[in-house]
Each structure stands twice: as C-alpha cells, then as structure tokens.
Amino acid sequence: MPQMAPLNWLNLFFWFLIIFLMFNSINYFMIYYNIKKSKITKNKLNYNWKW
C-alpha cells in the first residue's frame, strides 16, 4: 500500500543509521594504534658559527 511507504523509508533510515554508527564506533574504538614516543636526545655539539 502506498500509505505505508514512509514507514518503510523511515525503517530503512534507522537501520542505516544504526549500522553506520556501529561501523564507525568499531573502527574508532577497536583498532589499537601503536604510538612510539621517542625521547629527543641531542648528542651533537652545537658550535656557534660566529666564533
């Protein structure tokens, strides 16, 4: 029936929204990024070029 078509579109929109949010949350929270922080060590001597 044509009168029920808006409900079907609304249902499809809600399913799309739920799947979209679940997909984004899984990608954001379940992937662990290894961030390696390295200390900046300055081993070279800095000579002033003016002297």
Tab-separated table of C-alpha atoms in Angstrom, residues 45-51:
chain	number	residue	atom	x	y	z
A	45	LEU	CA	77.770	19.621	19.817
A	46	ASN	CA	76.349	22.899	18.730
A	47	TYR	CA	79.082	25.272	17.662
A	48	ASN	CA	78.261	28.884	17.202
A	49	TRP	CA	79.103	29.821	13.619
A	50	LYS	CA	80.151	33.322	14.599
A	51	TRP	CA	83.209	32.207	16.576
